[in-house]
């Protein structure tokens, strides 16, 4: 019997930004298990090396780059081979009330969550690093339509990414390059613990979800695999909510 697996990533080279931890690390590990060659990107060599050690055996590599620094991005582009997929995971969380926000607060989150991935994507295209038929995935958030106090700029940055991705999908469709977004609800990563919320409060809150838990990086990684694989060749311009039945 011929083995059929439309979700296989064998022969594909995938760039995962923000892969030093959290969703990015989960996506990188899962994609390597599906046969992809992974290019890890982040700013912390030690954390990226830890991710590298968790990947399935393969010709994987690490490229250190700060996506908010143009010189760093230029150097990264020069080191990259042509790729078959990108998962834009790099991002930061931020909680600040609108009435006390300043320019630095706005710039910090927008530079990392919106400007960084957008300008990286432009450079990838300008330097012809994206293969025909490739897939581009942005990690967005349900916060774009599910507001919470103090989350205005994070929500705005993710909403901007979704709008950008919709336009990019149209521009790249003639080359059969697909562009989609994943919008998770609460995911158990270090990011949600940075807001100063007690872990016990979070565990209590997750019981409000129909499936009685927050998501994991692996939950998001499995959806990313679908979007990166040939199983989704008729899917572009989509923003998929993954929320355990909530929100």
mmCIF file of C-alpha atoms in Angstrom:
data_model
loop_
_atom_site.group_PDB
_atom_site.id
_atom_site.type_symbol
_atom_site.label_atom_id
_atom_site.label_comp_id
_atom_site.label_asym_id
_atom_site.label_seq_id
_atom_site.Cartn_x
_atom_site.Cartn_y
_atom_site.Cartn_z
ATOM 1 C CA UNK A 1 0.000 0.000 0.000
ATOM 2 C CA UNK A 2 1.264 3.492 -0.884
ATOM 3 C CA UNK A 3 1.571 5.700 2.183
ATOM 4 C CA UNK A 4 -0.558 8.840 1.820
ATOM 5 C CA UNK A 5 0.006 11.784 4.127
ATOM 6 C CA UNK A 6 -1.146 15.193 2.849
ATOM 7 C CA UNK A 7 0.252 16.803 6.010
ATOM 8 C CA UNK A 8 3.831 15.733 5.382
ATOM 9 C CA UNK A 9 6.442 18.505 5.304
ATOM 10 C CA UNK A 10 9.226 16.366 3.857
ATOM 11 C CA UNK A 11 11.398 18.324 1.447
ATOM 12 C CA UNK A 12 10.179 21.674 2.796
ATOM 13 C CA UNK A 13 12.360 24.278 4.501
ATOM 14 C CA UNK A 14 10.458 26.274 7.106
ATOM 15 C CA UNK A 15 11.532 29.479 8.874
ATOM 16 C CA UNK A 16 10.035 29.891 12.352
ATOM 17 C CA UNK A 17 10.576 33.263 14.015
ATOM 18 C CA UNK A 18 10.326 33.582 17.773
ATOM 19 C CA UNK A 19 11.262 29.914 18.082
ATOM 20 C CA UNK A 20 13.253 30.259 21.297
ATOM 21 C CA UNK A 21 10.147 29.485 23.394
ATOM 22 C CA UNK A 22 6.373 29.227 23.512
ATOM 23 C CA UNK A 23 4.334 28.798 20.347
ATOM 24 C CA UNK A 24 7.374 29.282 18.121
ATOM 25 C CA UNK A 25 9.263 26.471 19.824
ATOM 26 C CA UNK A 26 6.199 24.216 19.643
ATOM 27 C CA UNK A 27 5.742 24.915 15.920
ATOM 28 C CA UNK A 28 9.414 24.239 15.166
ATOM 29 C CA UNK A 29 9.432 20.915 17.008
ATOM 30 C CA UNK A 30 6.177 19.706 15.443
ATOM 31 C CA UNK A 31 7.227 20.678 11.916
ATOM 32 C CA UNK A 32 10.529 18.845 12.311
ATOM 33 C CA UNK A 33 8.579 15.721 13.281
ATOM 34 C CA UNK A 34 6.666 16.049 10.011
ATOM 35 C CA UNK A 35 9.932 15.993 8.063
ATOM 36 C CA UNK A 36 10.644 19.691 7.518
ATOM 37 C CA UNK A 37 14.067 21.297 7.665
ATOM 38 C CA UNK A 38 13.745 24.072 10.243
ATOM 39 C CA UNK A 39 15.444 27.452 10.415
ATOM 40 C CA UNK A 40 15.136 28.783 13.955
ATOM 41 C CA UNK A 41 15.146 32.518 14.562
ATOM 42 C CA UNK A 42 15.215 34.582 17.717
ATOM 43 C CA UNK A 43 17.504 36.789 19.780
ATOM 44 C CA UNK A 44 18.681 34.396 22.490
ATOM 45 C CA UNK A 45 21.351 31.915 21.393
ATOM 46 C CA UNK A 46 21.006 29.706 24.478
ATOM 47 C CA UNK A 47 17.237 29.352 24.159
ATOM 48 C CA UNK A 48 17.440 28.695 20.414
ATOM 49 C CA UNK A 49 20.090 26.024 20.984
ATOM 50 C CA UNK A 50 17.709 24.423 23.493
ATOM 51 C CA UNK A 51 14.992 24.360 20.823
ATOM 52 C CA UNK A 52 17.447 22.948 18.276
ATOM 53 C CA UNK A 53 18.222 20.061 20.619
ATOM 54 C CA UNK A 54 14.517 19.146 20.711
ATOM 55 C CA UNK A 55 14.101 18.885 16.928
ATOM 56 C CA UNK A 56 14.043 15.627 15.016
ATOM 57 C CA UNK A 57 17.333 14.795 13.328
ATOM 58 C CA UNK A 58 17.856 16.956 10.252
ATOM 59 C CA UNK A 59 19.835 19.734 8.621
ATOM 60 C CA UNK A 60 18.326 22.387 10.878
ATOM 61 C CA UNK A 61 20.030 25.653 11.736
ATOM 62 C CA UNK A 62 19.853 28.719 13.956
ATOM 63 C CA UNK A 63 19.988 32.331 12.759
ATOM 64 C CA UNK A 64 20.192 34.949 15.489
ATOM 65 C CA UNK A 65 18.462 38.196 14.487
ATOM 66 C CA UNK A 66 16.498 41.000 16.099
ATOM 67 C CA UNK A 67 13.575 41.622 13.744
ATOM 68 C CA UNK A 68 13.201 45.200 14.983
ATOM 69 C CA UNK A 69 16.742 46.015 13.758
ATOM 70 C CA UNK A 70 17.116 46.568 10.006
ATOM 71 C CA UNK A 71 20.821 45.666 9.926
ATOM 72 C CA UNK A 72 20.099 42.445 11.771
ATOM 73 C CA UNK A 73 17.328 41.563 9.321
ATOM 74 C CA UNK A 74 19.596 42.308 6.330
ATOM 75 C CA UNK A 75 22.237 39.944 7.688
ATOM 76 C CA UNK A 76 19.610 37.283 8.332
ATOM 77 C CA UNK A 77 18.278 37.509 4.782
ATOM 78 C CA UNK A 78 21.790 37.035 3.396
ATOM 79 C CA UNK A 79 22.127 33.778 5.355
ATOM 80 C CA UNK A 80 18.765 32.320 4.382
ATOM 81 C CA UNK A 81 18.229 29.757 1.620
ATOM 82 C CA UNK A 82 15.028 29.785 -0.420
ATOM 83 C CA UNK A 83 12.213 28.634 1.854
ATOM 84 C CA UNK A 84 8.886 26.878 1.459
ATOM 85 C CA UNK A 85 7.197 28.286 4.528
ATOM 86 C CA UNK A 86 7.348 30.942 7.213
ATOM 87 C CA UNK A 87 5.627 30.983 10.579
ATOM 88 C CA UNK A 88 5.764 34.464 12.086
ATOM 89 C CA UNK A 89 5.655 33.743 15.838
ATOM 90 C CA UNK A 90 7.916 36.467 17.218
ATOM 91 C CA UNK A 91 5.997 38.826 19.468
ATOM 92 C CA UNK A 92 5.621 40.356 22.894
ATOM 93 C CA UNK A 93 2.739 40.800 25.281
ATOM 94 C CA UNK A 94 1.917 44.078 26.950
ATOM 95 C CA UNK A 95 -0.707 45.372 29.361
ATOM 96 C CA UNK A 96 -1.002 49.101 29.889
ATOM 97 C CA UNK A 97 -4.100 51.215 30.363
ATOM 98 C CA UNK A 98 -4.948 53.529 27.475
ATOM 99 C CA UNK A 99 -5.067 56.593 29.729
ATOM 100 C CA UNK A 100 -1.453 56.191 30.876
ATOM 101 C CA UNK A 101 0.113 54.879 27.657
ATOM 102 C CA UNK A 102 2.984 56.792 26.098
ATOM 103 C CA UNK A 103 4.818 56.686 22.778
ATOM 104 C CA UNK A 104 7.322 54.132 24.048
ATOM 105 C CA UNK A 105 4.512 51.762 25.036
ATOM 106 C CA UNK A 106 2.990 51.964 21.566
ATOM 107 C CA UNK A 107 6.301 51.612 19.734
ATOM 108 C CA UNK A 108 7.467 48.658 21.816
ATOM 109 C CA UNK A 109 4.544 46.431 20.925
ATOM 110 C CA UNK A 110 3.910 47.663 17.373
ATOM 111 C CA UNK A 111 7.586 47.406 16.382
ATOM 112 C CA UNK A 112 7.828 43.802 17.555
ATOM 113 C CA UNK A 113 4.361 42.463 16.718
ATOM 114 C CA UNK A 114 3.647 44.325 13.481
ATOM 115 C CA UNK A 115 6.510 46.308 11.979
ATOM 116 C CA UNK A 116 9.108 43.574 12.522
ATOM 117 C CA UNK A 117 7.299 40.706 10.763
ATOM 118 C CA UNK A 118 5.988 42.973 7.998
ATOM 119 C CA UNK A 119 9.422 44.323 7.102
ATOM 120 C CA UNK A 120 10.985 40.855 7.344
ATOM 121 C CA UNK A 121 8.321 39.556 4.985
ATOM 122 C CA UNK A 122 9.035 42.386 2.539
ATOM 123 C CA UNK A 123 12.740 41.541 2.547
ATOM 124 C CA UNK A 124 12.028 37.846 2.019
ATOM 125 C CA UNK A 125 9.987 38.690 -1.054
ATOM 126 C CA UNK A 126 12.360 41.354 -2.362
ATOM 127 C CA UNK A 127 15.283 38.957 -2.228
ATOM 128 C CA UNK A 128 13.261 36.111 -3.748
ATOM 129 C CA UNK A 129 13.602 33.864 -0.707
ATOM 130 C CA UNK A 130 10.008 32.576 -0.921
ATOM 131 C CA UNK A 131 9.536 29.621 -3.252
ATOM 132 C CA UNK A 132 6.541 29.368 -5.566
ATOM 133 C CA UNK A 133 3.746 27.483 -3.828
ATOM 134 C CA UNK A 134 5.049 28.385 -0.367
ATOM 135 C CA UNK A 135 2.907 29.059 2.699
ATOM 136 C CA UNK A 136 3.117 32.046 5.054
ATOM 137 C CA UNK A 137 1.505 31.839 8.496
ATOM 138 C CA UNK A 138 1.073 34.681 10.982
ATOM 139 C CA UNK A 139 0.268 34.038 14.638
ATOM 140 C CA UNK A 140 -2.430 36.589 15.464
ATOM 141 C CA UNK A 141 -4.825 36.499 18.431
ATOM 142 C CA UNK A 142 -8.510 36.395 19.344
ATOM 143 C CA UNK A 143 -7.811 39.670 21.155
ATOM 144 C CA UNK A 144 -8.443 41.417 17.834
ATOM 145 C CA UNK A 145 -12.182 40.993 18.478
ATOM 146 C CA UNK A 146 -12.242 39.956 22.144
ATOM 147 C CA UNK A 147 -11.072 43.028 24.109
ATOM 148 C CA UNK A 148 -9.718 43.064 27.630
ATOM 149 C CA UNK A 149 -8.612 45.883 29.917
ATOM 150 C CA UNK A 150 -5.029 47.004 29.337
ATOM 151 C CA UNK A 151 -4.635 44.983 26.153
ATOM 152 C CA UNK A 152 -5.331 47.724 23.598
ATOM 153 C CA UNK A 153 -1.972 47.911 21.857
ATOM 154 C CA UNK A 154 -1.376 44.175 21.761
ATOM 155 C CA UNK A 155 -4.867 43.739 20.292
ATOM 156 C CA UNK A 156 -4.231 46.511 17.772
ATOM 157 C CA UNK A 157 -0.923 44.986 16.692
ATOM 158 C CA UNK A 158 -2.541 41.618 16.033
ATOM 159 C CA UNK A 159 -5.481 43.219 14.233
ATOM 160 C CA UNK A 160 -3.014 45.050 12.008
ATOM 161 C CA UNK A 161 -1.266 41.762 11.183
ATOM 162 C CA UNK A 162 -4.555 40.176 10.103
ATOM 163 C CA UNK A 163 -5.389 43.115 7.837
ATOM 164 C CA UNK A 164 -1.895 43.059 6.351
ATOM 165 C CA UNK A 165 -2.069 39.301 5.764
ATOM 166 C CA UNK A 166 -5.376 39.644 3.901
ATOM 167 C CA UNK A 167 -3.795 42.052 1.417
ATOM 168 C CA UNK A 168 -0.597 40.024 1.130
ATOM 169 C CA UNK A 169 -2.652 36.937 0.278
ATOM 170 C CA UNK A 170 -4.100 38.712 -2.759
ATOM 171 C CA UNK A 171 -0.710 39.994 -3.911
ATOM 172 C CA UNK A 172 0.955 36.575 -3.705
ATOM 173 C CA UNK A 173 -1.902 34.460 -5.082
ATOM 174 C CA UNK A 174 -0.566 34.593 -8.691
ATOM 175 C CA UNK A 175 2.547 32.736 -7.456
ATOM 176 C CA UNK A 176 0.395 30.215 -5.563
ATOM 177 C CA UNK A 177 1.893 31.460 -2.294
ATOM 178 C CA UNK A 178 -0.669 31.124 0.485
ATOM 179 C CA UNK A 179 -1.041 33.531 3.418
ATOM 180 C CA UNK A 180 -3.105 32.679 6.483
ATOM 181 C CA UNK A 181 -3.441 33.643 10.144
ATOM 182 C CA UNK A 182 -3.980 31.645 13.312
ATOM 183 C CA UNK A 183 -5.803 33.425 16.139
ATOM 184 C CA UNK A 184 -5.402 31.547 19.418
ATOM 185 C CA UNK A 185 -7.139 32.199 22.701
ATOM 186 C CA UNK A 186 -5.139 31.740 25.918
ATOM 187 C CA UNK A 187 -2.127 29.471 25.469
ATOM 188 C CA UNK A 188 0.031 28.151 28.289
ATOM 189 C CA UNK A 189 3.341 29.899 27.598
ATOM 190 C CA UNK A 190 5.671 32.154 29.571
ATOM 191 C CA UNK A 191 3.945 35.100 27.882
ATOM 192 C CA UNK A 192 0.704 34.814 29.865
ATOM 193 C CA UNK A 193 2.625 34.674 33.133
ATOM 194 C CA UNK A 194 4.389 37.960 32.379
ATOM 195 C CA UNK A 195 1.243 40.004 33.019
ATOM 196 C CA UNK A 196 1.500 39.478 36.771
ATOM 197 C CA UNK A 197 -1.599 37.267 36.938
ATOM 198 C CA UNK A 198 -1.361 34.503 39.525
ATOM 199 C CA UNK A 199 -1.099 31.011 38.007
ATOM 200 C CA UNK A 200 -3.902 29.773 40.228
ATOM 201 C CA UNK A 201 -6.167 32.504 38.827
ATOM 202 C CA UNK A 202 -5.313 31.356 35.326
ATOM 203 C CA UNK A 203 -6.102 27.735 36.167
ATOM 204 C CA UNK A 204 -9.443 28.836 37.569
ATOM 205 C CA UNK A 205 -10.170 30.905 34.470
ATOM 206 C CA UNK A 206 -9.405 28.062 32.058
ATOM 207 C CA UNK A 207 -12.257 26.078 33.572
ATOM 208 C CA UNK A 208 -14.611 28.599 31.940
ATOM 209 C CA UNK A 209 -13.603 27.277 28.513
ATOM 210 C CA UNK A 210 -15.963 24.637 27.089
ATOM 211 C CA UNK A 211 -13.036 22.194 26.792
ATOM 212 C CA UNK A 212 -11.954 23.093 30.339
ATOM 213 C CA UNK A 213 -8.397 24.101 29.514
ATOM 214 C CA UNK A 214 -6.215 26.691 27.837
ATOM 215 C CA UNK A 215 -4.404 25.697 24.699
ATOM 216 C CA UNK A 216 -0.829 24.474 24.402
ATOM 217 C CA UNK A 217 1.861 25.351 21.853
ATOM 218 C CA UNK A 218 1.303 21.881 20.383
ATOM 219 C CA UNK A 219 -2.356 22.707 19.685
ATOM 220 C CA UNK A 220 -1.287 25.705 17.607
ATOM 221 C CA UNK A 221 1.565 23.791 15.980
ATOM 222 C CA UNK A 222 -0.803 21.155 14.593
ATOM 223 C CA UNK A 223 -2.882 23.834 12.877
ATOM 224 C CA UNK A 224 0.285 25.442 11.526
ATOM 225 C CA UNK A 225 1.314 22.093 10.048
ATOM 226 C CA UNK A 226 -1.958 21.954 8.121
ATOM 227 C CA UNK A 227 -1.443 25.472 6.772
ATOM 228 C CA UNK A 228 2.158 24.751 5.776
ATOM 229 C CA UNK A 229 1.407 21.425 4.141
ATOM 230 C CA UNK A 230 -0.021 20.576 0.728
ATOM 231 C CA UNK A 231 -3.289 19.689 2.499
ATOM 232 C CA UNK A 232 -4.180 23.412 2.460
ATOM 233 C CA UNK A 233 -3.349 24.357 -1.136
ATOM 234 C CA UNK A 234 -6.835 25.920 -1.607
ATOM 235 C CA UNK A 235 -6.647 27.992 1.548
ATOM 236 C CA UNK A 236 -5.443 31.580 1.592
ATOM 237 C CA UNK A 237 -6.575 34.827 3.177
ATOM 238 C CA UNK A 238 -8.063 32.946 6.131
ATOM 239 C CA UNK A 239 -7.875 33.723 9.839
ATOM 240 C CA UNK A 240 -8.631 30.622 11.891
ATOM 241 C CA UNK A 241 -9.807 30.948 15.495
ATOM 242 C CA UNK A 242 -8.575 28.224 17.831
ATOM 243 C CA UNK A 243 -10.003 28.747 21.292
ATOM 244 C CA UNK A 244 -11.154 25.561 22.976
ATOM 245 C CA UNK A 245 -14.732 26.562 22.158
ATOM 246 C CA UNK A 246 -14.600 29.863 24.001
ATOM 247 C CA UNK A 247 -14.545 33.554 23.022
#
